[in-house]
Coordinates of C-alpha atoms in Angstrom, one line a residue:
X846 CA 0.1 0.0 0.1
X847 CA 1.2 3.3 -0.8
X848 CA 2.0 5.9 2.0
X849 CA -0.6 8.3 0.0
X850 CA -3.4 5.2 0.8
X851 CA -2.2 4.6 4.5
X852 CA -2.7 8.3 5.2
X853 CA -5.9 8.6 3.3
X854 CA -7.2 5.6 5.5
X855 CA -6.8 7.7 8.7
X856 CA -7.7 11.4 7.5
X857 CA -11.4 11.3 8.7
X858 CA -10.2 11.0 12.4
X859 CA -7.2 13.4 11.9
X860 CA -9.9 16.0 10.6
X861 CA -12.2 15.1 13.3
X862 CA -9.4 15.6 16.0
X863 CA -8.3 18.7 13.9
X864 CA -11.7 20.3 14.7
X865 CA -12.2 19.1 18.7
X866 CA -8.7 20.5 19.2
X867 CA -9.5 24.0 18.0
X868 CA -13.3 24.1 17.7
X869 CA -13.5 25.0 14.0
X870 CA -14.0 23.0 11.2
X871 CA -11.8 25.0 8.9
X872 CA -8.8 25.7 11.4
X873 CA -8.6 21.9 11.9
X874 CA -8.5 21.5 8.3
X875 CA -6.0 23.9 7.8
X876 CA -3.9 22.5 10.6
X877 CA -4.4 19.0 8.4
X878 CA -3.5 20.4 5.2
X879 CA -0.3 22.2 6.6
X880 CA 0.7 18.9 8.2
X881 CA 0.6 16.8 5.1
X882 CA 2.3 19.7 3.2
X883 CA 5.2 19.1 5.4
X884 CA 5.4 15.6 4.8
X885 CA 5.4 16.2 0.8
X886 CA 8.3 18.9 1.6
X887 CA 10.3 16.1 3.9
X888 CA 10.7 12.3 2.7
X889 CA 12.0 11.2 6.1
X890 CA 8.6 12.8 7.8
X891 CA 6.7 10.8 5.1
X892 CA 8.4 7.4 5.4
X893 CA 7.7 7.9 8.8
X894 CA 3.9 7.8 8.3
X895 CA 3.7 4.7 7.2
X896 CA 4.0 3.5 10.6
X897 CA 0.3 4.5 11.4
X898 CA -1.9 7.0 13.2
X899 CA 1.0 7.5 15.9
X900 CA 3.1 9.1 13.6
X901 CA 0.4 11.1 12.2
X902 CA -0.7 12.5 15.2
X903 CA 3.0 13.3 16.1
X904 CA 3.5 15.4 12.8
X905 CA -0.1 17.0 13.0
X906 CA 1.1 17.8 16.7
X907 CA 4.6 19.6 15.6
X908 CA 2.5 21.5 13.1
X909 CA 0.0 22.8 15.9
X910 CA 2.1 23.3 18.5
X911 CA 4.1 25.9 16.5
X912 CA 1.1 27.8 15.8
X913 CA -2.0 27.2 18.0
X914 CA -1.6 30.6 19.6
X915 CA -2.8 32.5 16.2
X916 CA -5.8 30.2 16.5
X917 CA -6.8 32.0 20.2
X918 CA -5.6 35.2 19.2
X919 CA -7.7 35.1 15.9
X920 CA -10.9 36.7 15.2
X921 CA -14.2 34.8 15.6
X922 CA -15.6 33.7 12.6
X923 CA -18.0 31.0 11.4
X924 CA -21.1 29.0 12.9
X925 CA -22.5 30.3 16.3
X926 CA -20.8 27.1 17.6
X927 CA -17.7 27.5 16.0
X928 CA -17.5 31.2 17.4
X929 CA -18.3 30.1 21.0
X930 CA -15.4 27.3 20.7
X931 CA -12.7 29.9 19.7
X932 CA -13.6 32.4 22.7
X933 CA -13.4 29.4 24.6
X934 CA -10.0 28.4 23.5
X935 CA -9.0 31.3 25.6
X936 CA -10.0 29.9 29.0
X937 CA -8.3 26.5 28.5
X938 CA -4.7 25.2 28.2
X939 CA -4.4 23.8 24.9
X940 CA -1.8 21.0 25.8
X941 CA -4.4 20.0 28.2
X942 CA -7.1 19.7 26.0
X943 CA -5.3 18.0 23.4
X944 CA -4.3 15.2 26.1
X945 CA -7.7 14.5 27.1
X946 CA -8.8 14.3 23.6
X947 CA -6.3 11.7 22.3
X948 CA -6.8 9.4 25.4
X949 CA -10.3 9.8 25.0
X950 CA -11.9 10.4 21.7
X951 CA -9.2 9.4 19.6
X952 CA -8.7 6.5 22.1
X953 CA -4.9 6.4 22.5
X954 CA -3.3 4.7 25.2
X955 CA -1.2 7.1 27.6
X956 CA 2.1 6.0 26.2
X957 CA 1.0 6.6 22.5
X958 CA -0.6 10.0 23.3
X959 CA 2.8 10.8 25.6
X960 CA 5.1 9.7 22.1
X961 CA 2.5 12.0 20.2
X962 CA 3.4 15.1 22.2
X963 CA 6.4 14.1 23.1
X964 CA 6.5 14.1 26.9
X965 CA 6.2 11.6 29.7
X966 CA 3.4 9.3 30.2
X967 CA 2.9 10.9 33.7
X968 CA 2.9 14.4 32.3
X969 CA 0.1 13.4 30.0
X970 CA -1.9 11.4 32.9
X971 CA -1.7 14.9 34.9
X972 CA -2.6 17.0 32.0
X973 CA -6.1 14.9 31.3
X974 CA -7.1 15.2 35.3
X975 CA -6.3 18.8 35.1
X976 CA -8.3 18.8 31.9
X977 CA -11.4 16.9 33.4
X978 CA -11.5 19.5 36.5
X979 CA -11.3 22.7 34.1
X980 CA -14.2 21.2 31.9
X981 CA -16.4 19.7 35.0
X982 CA -17.0 23.7 36.3
X983 CA -19.6 24.0 33.9
X984 CA -23.1 24.3 34.7
X985 CA -25.5 20.9 34.5
X986 CA -27.5 21.2 31.2
X987 CA -30.7 19.0 30.4
X988 CA -30.0 16.4 27.7
X989 CA -32.2 14.7 24.8
X990 CA -30.9 11.4 23.9
X991 CA -32.1 10.1 20.5
X992 CA -31.4 6.3 20.2
X993 CA -33.1 3.3 19.0
X994 CA -31.6 0.7 20.9
X995 CA -33.1 0.6 24.6
X996 CA -30.0 -0.8 26.4
X997 CA -27.7 1.4 24.9
X998 CA -30.2 4.3 25.5
X999 CA -30.6 3.5 29.3
X1000 CA -26.6 3.3 29.4
X1001 CA -26.1 7.0 28.3
X1002 CA -28.9 7.8 30.5
X1003 CA -27.2 6.4 33.5
X1004 CA -23.9 8.0 32.3
X1005 CA -25.6 11.7 31.6
X1006 CA -27.1 11.7 35.0
X1007 CA -23.7 10.6 37.0
X1008 CA -22.2 13.6 35.3
X1009 CA -25.1 15.9 36.8
X1010 CA -27.2 16.5 34.1
X1011 CA -30.8 15.7 34.1
X1012 CA -32.5 14.2 30.9
X1013 CA -35.1 16.0 29.4
X1014 CA -36.4 12.9 27.2
X1015 CA -35.4 10.1 25.2
X1016 CA -36.4 8.9 21.4
X1017 CA -36.1 6.1 19.0
X1018 CA -37.7 7.7 16.3
X1019 CA -37.4 11.6 14.6
X1020 CA -41.4 11.6 15.4
X1021 CA -40.7 11.0 19.1
X1022 CA -38.1 13.6 19.3
X1023 CA -39.7 16.3 17.4
X1024 CA -42.6 15.9 20.5
X1025 CA -39.9 16.2 23.3
X1026 CA -38.4 19.2 21.8
X1027 CA -42.4 20.5 21.4
X1028 CA -42.2 20.5 25.2
X1029 CA -38.7 21.7 26.2
X1030 CA -35.6 22.6 24.5
X1031 CA -32.2 20.8 25.3
X1032 CA -29.0 21.8 26.1
X1033 CA -27.3 19.0 24.4
X1034 CA -28.5 16.4 22.2
X1035 CA -26.7 12.8 21.9
X1036 CA -28.1 11.0 18.8
X1037 CA -27.7 7.8 16.6
X1038 CA -27.8 8.1 12.8
X1039 CA -29.9 4.9 12.0
X1040 CA -33.3 4.7 14.1
X1041 CA -35.8 2.6 14.7
X1042 CA -38.5 3.3 12.1
X1043 CA -36.0 4.2 9.7
X1044 CA -35.8 7.6 10.3
X1045 CA -32.8 10.0 10.5
X1046 CA -31.2 11.0 13.3
X1047 CA -29.6 13.4 11.2
X1048 CA -33.1 14.7 10.4
X1049 CA -34.2 14.8 13.8
X1050 CA -31.4 16.7 14.7
X1051 CA -31.7 19.6 12.0
X1052 CA -35.5 19.9 13.7
X1053 CA -33.7 21.0 16.9
X1054 CA -31.2 23.0 15.4
X1055 CA -33.8 24.9 13.4
X1056 CA -35.3 26.0 16.9
X1057 CA -32.5 26.6 18.7
X1058 CA -28.4 26.3 18.1
X1059 CA -27.6 23.4 20.8
X1060 CA -24.2 21.4 20.7
X1061 CA -24.9 18.1 19.6
X1062 CA -23.0 14.6 19.9
X1063 CA -23.2 11.7 17.1
X1064 CA -23.2 8.1 18.5
X1065 CA -23.3 5.5 15.6
X1066 CA -21.7 2.6 14.0
X1067 CA -21.7 4.3 10.7
X1068 CA -19.0 7.7 11.3
X1069 CA -18.3 7.4 7.7
X1070 CA -22.1 8.5 6.5
X1071 CA -20.9 11.7 8.1
X1072 CA -16.9 12.1 7.8
X1073 CA -17.2 12.5 4.1
X1074 CA -15.5 15.7 3.6
X1075 CA -18.7 16.7 1.5
X1076 CA -20.6 18.7 4.0
X1077 CA -19.9 20.4 7.3
X1078 CA -18.7 17.6 9.4
X1079 CA -20.2 17.3 13.3
X1080 CA -17.4 18.0 15.6
X1081 CA -18.2 15.4 18.0
X1082 CA -18.7 12.2 16.6
X1083 CA -18.4 8.6 18.6
X1084 CA -18.0 5.4 16.7
X1085 CA -20.2 2.5 18.2
X1086 CA -19.2 0.1 20.3
X1087 CA -18.3 3.2 22.6
X1088 CA -16.2 3.5 25.7
X1089 CA -18.3 5.5 28.3
X1090 CA -15.3 7.6 29.2
X1091 CA -15.0 8.7 25.8
X1092 CA -18.5 9.9 25.8
X1093 CA -18.2 11.8 29.3
X1094 CA -14.9 13.6 27.3
X1095 CA -17.2 14.0 24.6
X1096 CA -19.9 15.7 26.6
X1097 CA -17.7 17.9 28.9
X1098 CA -16.0 19.2 25.6
X1099 CA -19.4 19.8 23.6
X1100 CA -20.7 21.6 27.1
X1101 CA -17.4 23.6 27.3
X1102 CA -17.2 24.7 23.8
X1103 CA -20.9 25.3 22.8
X1104 CA -24.0 27.3 23.5
X1105 CA -25.8 24.9 26.4
X1106 CA -29.0 26.4 28.5
X1107 CA -28.4 26.3 31.7
X1108 CA -30.9 24.5 34.0
X1109 CA -33.5 26.6 35.5

């Protein structure tokens, strides 16, 4: 397999990481592009990318680490969610956020994250603890779960409640989601893509976003339906089967960077 083909297999997930790290799809993609351009200009770097995800993310990290302050100071633009994310970047230490994303959403081991970030494993663990402490200061909110598998829906309910949030409703279809939102607007949505009656979680989310801008986390067994590069992609996308720590991290991140409504 060529280097290009190997790297291409990992690009959708590197783009997801770039979006979550910077709070902006366009900014994240710019860093991914800069990483690829650096590899094209350096044969040794390009050859190292045959080693899989770790060297690719490590190359990305070198580009991002040298320039992330420009993202913090850049004028906020784009969607309301992206603007909120960029504003919030001023309040959290970037390396803490990086350590948390690598070990949860991107599912690297602590050792792999340490290699990517070029630091000791103990330092990475400390950064993760600090990041969790920072983002757990956020206010509680109400959560709508759109999921057609009862056991997974119950698992998500328990997880959400353990984080101090309340459930404003659960839905297994687009129609049920509409009924919940007719009564109350959630502060966060956890949504599957393929629902029980053949309806789409994407359409259900669009219904909600037409009423109010709220952060959304997609939890799906079909990430390729969203990681296409052909349309605006979600910042928060978790693949089934999921780890609860990954969902916890995504919830905290989404609330920290989103514009969720606190409970009355």
